[in-house]
Coordinates of C-alpha atoms in Angstrom, one line a residue:
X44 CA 107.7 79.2 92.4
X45 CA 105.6 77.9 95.5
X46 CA 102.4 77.1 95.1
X47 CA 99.9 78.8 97.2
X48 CA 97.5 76.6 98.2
X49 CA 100.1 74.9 99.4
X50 CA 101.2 77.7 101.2
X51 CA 97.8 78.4 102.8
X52 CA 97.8 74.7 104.0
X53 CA 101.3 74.6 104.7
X54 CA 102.0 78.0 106.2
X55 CA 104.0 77.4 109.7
X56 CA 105.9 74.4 108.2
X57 CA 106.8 76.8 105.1
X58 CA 108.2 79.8 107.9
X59 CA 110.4 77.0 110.0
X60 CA 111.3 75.3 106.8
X61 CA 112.8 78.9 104.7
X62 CA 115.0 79.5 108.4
X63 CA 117.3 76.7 106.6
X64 CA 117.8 79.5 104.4
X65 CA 117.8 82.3 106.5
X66 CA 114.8 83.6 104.9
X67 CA 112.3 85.2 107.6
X68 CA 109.5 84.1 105.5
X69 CA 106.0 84.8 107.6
X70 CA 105.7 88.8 106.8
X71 CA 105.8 87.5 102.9
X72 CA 103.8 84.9 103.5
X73 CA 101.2 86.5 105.3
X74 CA 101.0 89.2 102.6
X75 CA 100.8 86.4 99.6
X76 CA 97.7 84.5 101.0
X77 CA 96.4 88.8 101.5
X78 CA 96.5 88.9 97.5
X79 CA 95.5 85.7 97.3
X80 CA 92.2 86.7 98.7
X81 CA 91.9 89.3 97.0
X82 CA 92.2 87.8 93.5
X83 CA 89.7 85.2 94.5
X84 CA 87.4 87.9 95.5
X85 CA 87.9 89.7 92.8
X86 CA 87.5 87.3 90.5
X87 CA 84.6 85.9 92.0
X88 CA 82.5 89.7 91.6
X89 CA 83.8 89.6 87.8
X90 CA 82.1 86.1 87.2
X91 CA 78.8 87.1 88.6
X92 CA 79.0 90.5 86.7
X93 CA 79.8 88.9 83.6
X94 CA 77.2 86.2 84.1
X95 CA 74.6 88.5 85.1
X96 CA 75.6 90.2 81.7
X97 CA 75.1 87.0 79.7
X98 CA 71.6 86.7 81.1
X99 CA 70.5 90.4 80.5
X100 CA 72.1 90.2 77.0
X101 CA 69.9 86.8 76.5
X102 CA 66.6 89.0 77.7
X103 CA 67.4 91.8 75.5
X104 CA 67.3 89.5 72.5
X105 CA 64.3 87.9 73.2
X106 CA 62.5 91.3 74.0
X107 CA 63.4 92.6 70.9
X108 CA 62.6 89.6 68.9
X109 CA 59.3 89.9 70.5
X110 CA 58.4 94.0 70.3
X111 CA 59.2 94.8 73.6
X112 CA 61.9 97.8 72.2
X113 CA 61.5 100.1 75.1
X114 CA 62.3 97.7 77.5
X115 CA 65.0 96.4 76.2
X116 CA 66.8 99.7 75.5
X117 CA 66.3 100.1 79.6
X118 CA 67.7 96.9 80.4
X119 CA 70.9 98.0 77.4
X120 CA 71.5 100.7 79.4
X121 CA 72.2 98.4 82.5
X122 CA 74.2 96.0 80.9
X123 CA 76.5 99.2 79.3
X124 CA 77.4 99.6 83.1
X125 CA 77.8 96.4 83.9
X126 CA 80.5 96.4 81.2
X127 CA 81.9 99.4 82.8
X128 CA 82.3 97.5 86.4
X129 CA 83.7 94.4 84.8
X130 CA 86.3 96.4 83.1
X131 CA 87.5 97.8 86.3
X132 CA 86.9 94.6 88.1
X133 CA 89.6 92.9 84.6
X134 CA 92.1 95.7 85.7
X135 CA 91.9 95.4 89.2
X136 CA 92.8 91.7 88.9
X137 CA 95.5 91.5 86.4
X138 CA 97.2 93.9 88.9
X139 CA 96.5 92.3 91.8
X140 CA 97.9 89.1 89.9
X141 CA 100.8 90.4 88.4
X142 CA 101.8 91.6 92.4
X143 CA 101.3 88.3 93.9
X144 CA 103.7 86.4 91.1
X145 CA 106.1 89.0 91.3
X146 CA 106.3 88.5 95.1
X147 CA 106.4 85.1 94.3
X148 CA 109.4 85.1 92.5
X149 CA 111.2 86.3 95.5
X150 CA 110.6 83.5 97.6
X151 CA 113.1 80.3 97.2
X152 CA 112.4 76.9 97.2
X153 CA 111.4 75.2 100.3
X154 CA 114.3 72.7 101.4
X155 CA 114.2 68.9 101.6
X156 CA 113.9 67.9 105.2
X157 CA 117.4 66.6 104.8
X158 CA 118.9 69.9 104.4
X159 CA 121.3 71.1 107.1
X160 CA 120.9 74.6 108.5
X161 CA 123.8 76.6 107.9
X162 CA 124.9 79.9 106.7
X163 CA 127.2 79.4 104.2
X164 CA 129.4 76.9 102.0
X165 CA 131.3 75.7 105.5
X166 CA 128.2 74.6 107.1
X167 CA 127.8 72.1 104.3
X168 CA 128.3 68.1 104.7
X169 CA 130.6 65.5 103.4
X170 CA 128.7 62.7 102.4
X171 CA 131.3 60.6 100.7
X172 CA 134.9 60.3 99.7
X173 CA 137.0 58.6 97.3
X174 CA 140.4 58.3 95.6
X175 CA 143.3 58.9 96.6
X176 CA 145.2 62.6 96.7
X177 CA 148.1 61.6 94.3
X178 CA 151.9 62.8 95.7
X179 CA 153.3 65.5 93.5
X180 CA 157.0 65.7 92.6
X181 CA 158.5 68.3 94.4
X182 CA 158.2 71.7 91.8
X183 CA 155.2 70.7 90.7
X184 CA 152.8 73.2 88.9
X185 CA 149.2 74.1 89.0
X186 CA 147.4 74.1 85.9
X187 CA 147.5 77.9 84.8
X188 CA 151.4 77.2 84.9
X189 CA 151.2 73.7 83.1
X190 CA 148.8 75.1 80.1
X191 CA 151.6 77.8 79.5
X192 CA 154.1 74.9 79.9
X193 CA 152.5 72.7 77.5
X194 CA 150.9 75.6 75.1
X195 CA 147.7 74.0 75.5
X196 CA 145.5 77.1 76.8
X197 CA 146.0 80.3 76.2
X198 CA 144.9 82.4 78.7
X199 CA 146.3 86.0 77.6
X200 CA 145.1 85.2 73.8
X201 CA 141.5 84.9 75.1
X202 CA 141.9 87.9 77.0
X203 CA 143.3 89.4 74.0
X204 CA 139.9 88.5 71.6
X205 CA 137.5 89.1 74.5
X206 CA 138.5 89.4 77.8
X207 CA 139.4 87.7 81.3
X208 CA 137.7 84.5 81.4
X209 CA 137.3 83.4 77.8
X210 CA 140.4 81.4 77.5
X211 CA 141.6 79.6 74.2
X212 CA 142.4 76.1 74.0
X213 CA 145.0 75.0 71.7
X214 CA 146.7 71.9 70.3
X215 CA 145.9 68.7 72.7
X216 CA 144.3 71.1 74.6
X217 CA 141.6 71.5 72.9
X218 CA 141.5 67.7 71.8
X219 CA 141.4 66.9 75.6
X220 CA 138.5 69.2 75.4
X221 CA 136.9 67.9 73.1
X222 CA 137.2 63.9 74.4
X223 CA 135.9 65.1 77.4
X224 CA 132.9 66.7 76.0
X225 CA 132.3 63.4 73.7
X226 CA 132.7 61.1 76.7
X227 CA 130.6 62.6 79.2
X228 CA 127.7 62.8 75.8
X229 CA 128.4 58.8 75.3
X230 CA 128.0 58.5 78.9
X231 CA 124.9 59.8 79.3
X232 CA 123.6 58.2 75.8
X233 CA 124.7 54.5 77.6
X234 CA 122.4 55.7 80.5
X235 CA 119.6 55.9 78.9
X236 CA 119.6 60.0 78.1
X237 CA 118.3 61.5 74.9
X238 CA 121.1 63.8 73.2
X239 CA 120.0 67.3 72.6
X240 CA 121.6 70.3 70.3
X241 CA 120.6 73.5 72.0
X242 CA 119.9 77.2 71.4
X243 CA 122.6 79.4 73.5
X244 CA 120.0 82.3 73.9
X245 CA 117.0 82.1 76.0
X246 CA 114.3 84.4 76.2
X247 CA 112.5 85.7 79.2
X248 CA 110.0 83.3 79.2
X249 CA 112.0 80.6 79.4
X250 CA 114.7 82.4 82.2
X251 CA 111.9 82.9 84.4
X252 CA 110.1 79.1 83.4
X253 CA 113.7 77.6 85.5
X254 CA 114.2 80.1 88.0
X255 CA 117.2 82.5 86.5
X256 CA 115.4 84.9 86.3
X257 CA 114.6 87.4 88.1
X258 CA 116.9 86.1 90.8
X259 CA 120.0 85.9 89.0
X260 CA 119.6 88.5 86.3
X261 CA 122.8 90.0 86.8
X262 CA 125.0 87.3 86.0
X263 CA 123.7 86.4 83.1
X264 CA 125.0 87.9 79.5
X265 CA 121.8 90.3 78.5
X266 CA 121.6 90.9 74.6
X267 CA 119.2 94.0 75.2
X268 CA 118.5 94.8 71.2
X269 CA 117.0 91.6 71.2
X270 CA 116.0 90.9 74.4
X271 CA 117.7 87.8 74.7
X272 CA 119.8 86.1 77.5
X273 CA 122.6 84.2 76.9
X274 CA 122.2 80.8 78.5
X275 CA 123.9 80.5 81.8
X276 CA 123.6 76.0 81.7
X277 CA 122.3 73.8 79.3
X278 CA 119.7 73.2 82.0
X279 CA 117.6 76.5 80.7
X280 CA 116.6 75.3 77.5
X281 CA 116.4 71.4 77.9
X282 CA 114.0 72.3 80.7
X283 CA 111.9 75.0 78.9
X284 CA 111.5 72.3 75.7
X285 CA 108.4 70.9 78.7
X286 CA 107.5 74.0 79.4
X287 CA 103.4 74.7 79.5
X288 CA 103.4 70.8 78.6
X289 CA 100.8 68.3 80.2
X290 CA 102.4 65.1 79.7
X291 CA 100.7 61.1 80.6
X292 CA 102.5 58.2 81.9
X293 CA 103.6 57.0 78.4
X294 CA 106.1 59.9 78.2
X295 CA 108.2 59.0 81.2
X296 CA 110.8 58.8 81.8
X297 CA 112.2 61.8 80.1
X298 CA 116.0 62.1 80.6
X299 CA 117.8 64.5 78.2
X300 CA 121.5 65.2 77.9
X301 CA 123.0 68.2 75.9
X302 CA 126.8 70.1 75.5
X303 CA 126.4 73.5 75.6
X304 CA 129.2 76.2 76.2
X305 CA 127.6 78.5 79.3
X306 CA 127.9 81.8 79.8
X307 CA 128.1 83.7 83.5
X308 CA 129.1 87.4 84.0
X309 CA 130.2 86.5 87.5
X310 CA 130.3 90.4 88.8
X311 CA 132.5 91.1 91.4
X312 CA 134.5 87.7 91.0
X313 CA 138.6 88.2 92.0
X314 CA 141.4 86.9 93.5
X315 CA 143.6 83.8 93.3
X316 CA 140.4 81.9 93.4
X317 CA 139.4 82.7 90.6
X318 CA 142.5 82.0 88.7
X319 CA 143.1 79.6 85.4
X320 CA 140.2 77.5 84.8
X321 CA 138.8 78.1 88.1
X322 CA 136.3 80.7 87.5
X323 CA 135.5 81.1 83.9
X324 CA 132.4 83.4 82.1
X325 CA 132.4 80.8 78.8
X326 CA 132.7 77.2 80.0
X327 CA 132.2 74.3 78.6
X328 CA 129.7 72.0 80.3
X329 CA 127.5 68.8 79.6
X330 CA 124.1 68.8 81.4
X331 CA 121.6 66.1 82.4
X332 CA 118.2 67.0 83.4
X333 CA 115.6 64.6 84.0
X334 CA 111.4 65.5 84.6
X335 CA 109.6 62.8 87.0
X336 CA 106.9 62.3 88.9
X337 CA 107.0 63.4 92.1
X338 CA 107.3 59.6 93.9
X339 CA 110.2 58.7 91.9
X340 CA 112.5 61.9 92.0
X341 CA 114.3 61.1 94.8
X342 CA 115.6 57.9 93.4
X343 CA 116.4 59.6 90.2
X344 CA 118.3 62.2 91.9
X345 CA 120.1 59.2 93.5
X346 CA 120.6 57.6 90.1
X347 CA 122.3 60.8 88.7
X348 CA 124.4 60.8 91.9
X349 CA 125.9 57.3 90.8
X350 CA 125.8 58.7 87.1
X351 CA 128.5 61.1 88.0
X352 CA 130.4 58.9 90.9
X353 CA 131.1 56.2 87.5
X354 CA 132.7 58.9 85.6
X355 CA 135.1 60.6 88.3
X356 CA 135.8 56.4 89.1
X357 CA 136.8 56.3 85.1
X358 CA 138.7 59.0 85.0
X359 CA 140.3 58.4 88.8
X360 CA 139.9 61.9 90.1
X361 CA 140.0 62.3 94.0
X362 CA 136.4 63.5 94.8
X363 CA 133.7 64.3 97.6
X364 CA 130.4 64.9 97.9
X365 CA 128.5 67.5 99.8
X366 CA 124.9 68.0 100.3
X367 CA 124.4 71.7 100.6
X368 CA 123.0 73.6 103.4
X369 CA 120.6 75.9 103.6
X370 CA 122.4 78.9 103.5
X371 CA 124.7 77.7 100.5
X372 CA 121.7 76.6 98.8
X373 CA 120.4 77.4 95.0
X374 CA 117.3 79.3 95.0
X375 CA 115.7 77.0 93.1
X376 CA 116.5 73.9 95.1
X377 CA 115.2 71.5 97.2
X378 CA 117.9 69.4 97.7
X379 CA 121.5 69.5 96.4
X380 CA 124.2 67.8 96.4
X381 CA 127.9 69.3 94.8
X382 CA 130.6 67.1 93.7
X383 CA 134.4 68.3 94.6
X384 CA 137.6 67.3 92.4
X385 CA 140.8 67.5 95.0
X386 CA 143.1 70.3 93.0
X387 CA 146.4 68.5 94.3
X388 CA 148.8 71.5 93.1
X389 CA 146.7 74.3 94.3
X390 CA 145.8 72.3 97.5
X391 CA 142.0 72.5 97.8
X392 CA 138.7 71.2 96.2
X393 CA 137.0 72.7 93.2
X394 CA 133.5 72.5 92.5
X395 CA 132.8 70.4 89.9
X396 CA 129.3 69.6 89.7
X397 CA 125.4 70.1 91.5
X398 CA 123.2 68.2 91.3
X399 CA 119.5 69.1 92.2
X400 CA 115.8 68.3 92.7
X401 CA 114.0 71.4 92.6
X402 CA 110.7 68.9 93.2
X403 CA 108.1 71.4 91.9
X404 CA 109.4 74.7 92.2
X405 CA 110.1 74.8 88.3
X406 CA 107.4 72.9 87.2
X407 CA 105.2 75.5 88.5
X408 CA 106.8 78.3 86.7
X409 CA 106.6 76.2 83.5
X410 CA 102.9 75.5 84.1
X411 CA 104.5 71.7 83.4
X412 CA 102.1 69.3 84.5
X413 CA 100.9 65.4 83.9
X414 CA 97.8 63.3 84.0
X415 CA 98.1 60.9 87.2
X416 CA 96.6 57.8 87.3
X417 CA 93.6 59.5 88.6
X418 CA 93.1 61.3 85.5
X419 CA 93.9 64.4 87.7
X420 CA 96.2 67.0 86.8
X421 CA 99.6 67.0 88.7
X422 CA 103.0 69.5 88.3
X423 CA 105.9 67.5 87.7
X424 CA 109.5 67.4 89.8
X425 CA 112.6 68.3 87.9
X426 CA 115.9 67.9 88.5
X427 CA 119.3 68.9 86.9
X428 CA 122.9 68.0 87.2
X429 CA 126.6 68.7 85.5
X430 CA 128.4 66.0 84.3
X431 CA 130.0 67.4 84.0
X432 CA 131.4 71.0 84.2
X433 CA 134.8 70.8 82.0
X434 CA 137.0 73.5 83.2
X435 CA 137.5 72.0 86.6
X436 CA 137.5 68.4 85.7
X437 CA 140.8 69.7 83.4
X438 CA 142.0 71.6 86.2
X439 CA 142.4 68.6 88.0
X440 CA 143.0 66.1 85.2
X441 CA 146.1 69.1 84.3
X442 CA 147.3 68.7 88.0
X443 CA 146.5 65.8 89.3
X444 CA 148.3 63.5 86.3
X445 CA 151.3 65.9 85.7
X446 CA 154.5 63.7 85.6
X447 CA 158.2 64.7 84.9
X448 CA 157.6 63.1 81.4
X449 CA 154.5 65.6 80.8
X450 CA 150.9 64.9 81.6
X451 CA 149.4 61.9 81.3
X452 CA 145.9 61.3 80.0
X453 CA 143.6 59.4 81.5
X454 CA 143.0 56.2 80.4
X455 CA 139.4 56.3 79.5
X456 CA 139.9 59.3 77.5
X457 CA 142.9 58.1 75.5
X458 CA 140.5 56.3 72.8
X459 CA 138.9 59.9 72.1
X460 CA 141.9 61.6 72.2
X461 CA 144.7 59.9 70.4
X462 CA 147.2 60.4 72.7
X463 CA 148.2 59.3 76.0
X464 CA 150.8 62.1 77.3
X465 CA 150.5 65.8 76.8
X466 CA 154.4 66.7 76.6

């Protein structure tokens, strides 16, 4: 959620920025700073009414403590409608506030000046390349094809217990699975992240603390008797942990790390895009989320870059790198930046991971703030990334390492699995 004194200061840059986005931003704007004003000004005639109270109520004591009954019964009767104007004046400014932060919840993040403008995910730059596209054998099979093959998932089974997109892994599927989830944790642990076992239901509180909801309520798995969201990324409640937090220098850095399967409805989602691992609504996912100070997120979001560059250079998956633009960008998002495996039987990249500064756009939200050096109080950046999304990176591991022999595993993985071919 912007901030609006920053909007009031920042206004014009704010308008031109959001066209990165598409997002004709002044009308909004404009009517923001309106309610703005009028909860300043409303709550500026509540304070006066309510101090003016406290000093009659003061007067009437002290008349009746000194005889002066009559008087003070005419100055009760004052003070009984000042209470009547200050309750109006309460009401009148809880609904004023509750407008402005619901139209602030409609308006995204303000992009990083590095952000292309663009309209959608083929306005987006390549930033970096590496590896090379292996040669498939001629007959070669993409991964759907090669998990029947090998009896390692099972996607009719899962559609049997639950539905399309909850597929079951079996066997050395599921081991492969699992080493993948265990090495990206050690990973992170090496780096310097703290490991985190997480709830897989949110509430509302904490859906609206990272920006979810109410922007992407309808893909996200709504347990109504409850009132409780299944988590869409890891990302929800590792970042709600801070939330209304006011931390001091001696708590940074705070880098966490946490496995989590993720749920997504994904509405409307078909075609042969979507097939196999390729679109999924329970994945398996390991998340990194880091909270800075606002001068040193930028390198950490460059740190977390490298973070997931070393693991796709371990498991020797072809790769790019985009940096999103503006009309492919998250709507909580300053900045992003989405990692691509090269799916060598299906012939095209799949997203693998994003990862994101969302500078104070969060932190706002989740009233999460620090003590600067100043002793002043300061919101916080955060930032999150995958590393990574599993159905993908098996999608590609599945494809990319298929032999005549069966497929090979890669050789960082082959301590946590076991086993070195999947035949």
């Amino acid at each position: 959620m912007l901030q609006v004194n920053n909007i009031r200061e920042n206004k014009q840059d704010f308008i031109n920025a959001l066209k990165k986005r598409n997002f004709e931003a002044e009308s909004i704007l404009e009517e923001v700073l309106q309610l703005d004003e009028k909860r300043r000004a409303t709550q500026v005639k509540l304070d006066d009414i309510l101090a003016e109270s406290n000093r009659l109520s003061k007067e009437i004591g002290m008349m009746f403590k000194n005889g002066e009954h009559q008087k003070a019964n005419l100055i009760k009767e004052k003070t009984g409608n000042l209470k009547e104007d200050s309750k109006a004046l309460s009401e009148e400014l809880s609904e004023t506030v509750a407008k402005l932060e619901t139209l602030l919840y409609t308006i995204p993040n303000v992009p990083h000046e590095s952000v292309p403008a663009g309209t959608s995910e083929d306005d987006n730059e390549e930033i970096f390349k590496e590896g090379d596209v292996p040669v498939l054998a001629e007959g070669s099979l993409p991964h759907w094809e090669l998990a029947k093959k090998y009896d390692i998932i099972d996607f009719e089974l899962g559609n049997k217990v639950t539905g399309a997109g909850f597929p079951v892994y079996k066997g050395k599927g599921a081991r492969l699975q699992r080493a993948l989830i265990t090495y990206f944790l050690d990973k992170a642990i090496d780096a310097g992240y703290t490991e985190y076992q997480l709830p897989l239901m949110i509430n509302e509180a904490s859906g609206l603390g990272t920006g979810q909801l109410p922007d992407k309520e309808g893909q996200m798995y709504h347990i109504t008797a409850d009132d409780l969201y299944m988590i869409p990324t890891a990302e929800v409640p590792i970042t709600n942990m801070y939330r209304d937090r006011l931390l001091t220098d001696k708590d940074f850095p705070i880098a966490c790390t946490g496995y989590t399967p993720c749920f997504r409805r994904e509405a409307g989602s078909y075609g042969a895009h979507v097939r196999g691992l390729n679109r999924l609504h329970q994945f398996d996912k390991v998340e990194l989320v880091r909270i800075e100070k606002p001068e040193n997120s930028y390198a950490a979001l460059d740190n977390m870059v490298e973070h997931i560059k070393d693991i796709l250079a371990d498991l020797k998956l072809p790769y790019r790198i985009l940096r999103l633009c503006g009309g492919d960008l998250g709507f909580t998002s300053a900045l992003t930046y989405d990692f691509e495996v090269f799916s060598t039987a299906q012939d095209r990249w799949l997203e693998i991971s994003s990862v994101s500064n969302f500078e104070t756009f969060q932190a706002n939200r989740l009233k999460l703030r620090y003590k600067n050096k100043e002793g002043k109080k300061e919101l916080v950046h955060t930032l999150n990334g995958s590393a990574l999304a599993l159905p993908r990176v098996l999608a590609g591991i599945l494809e990319n390492y298929q032999t005549e022999d069966g497929i090979k595993v890669p050789d960082v993985l082959v301590p946590y699995t076991g086993f070195d071919l999947i035949d």
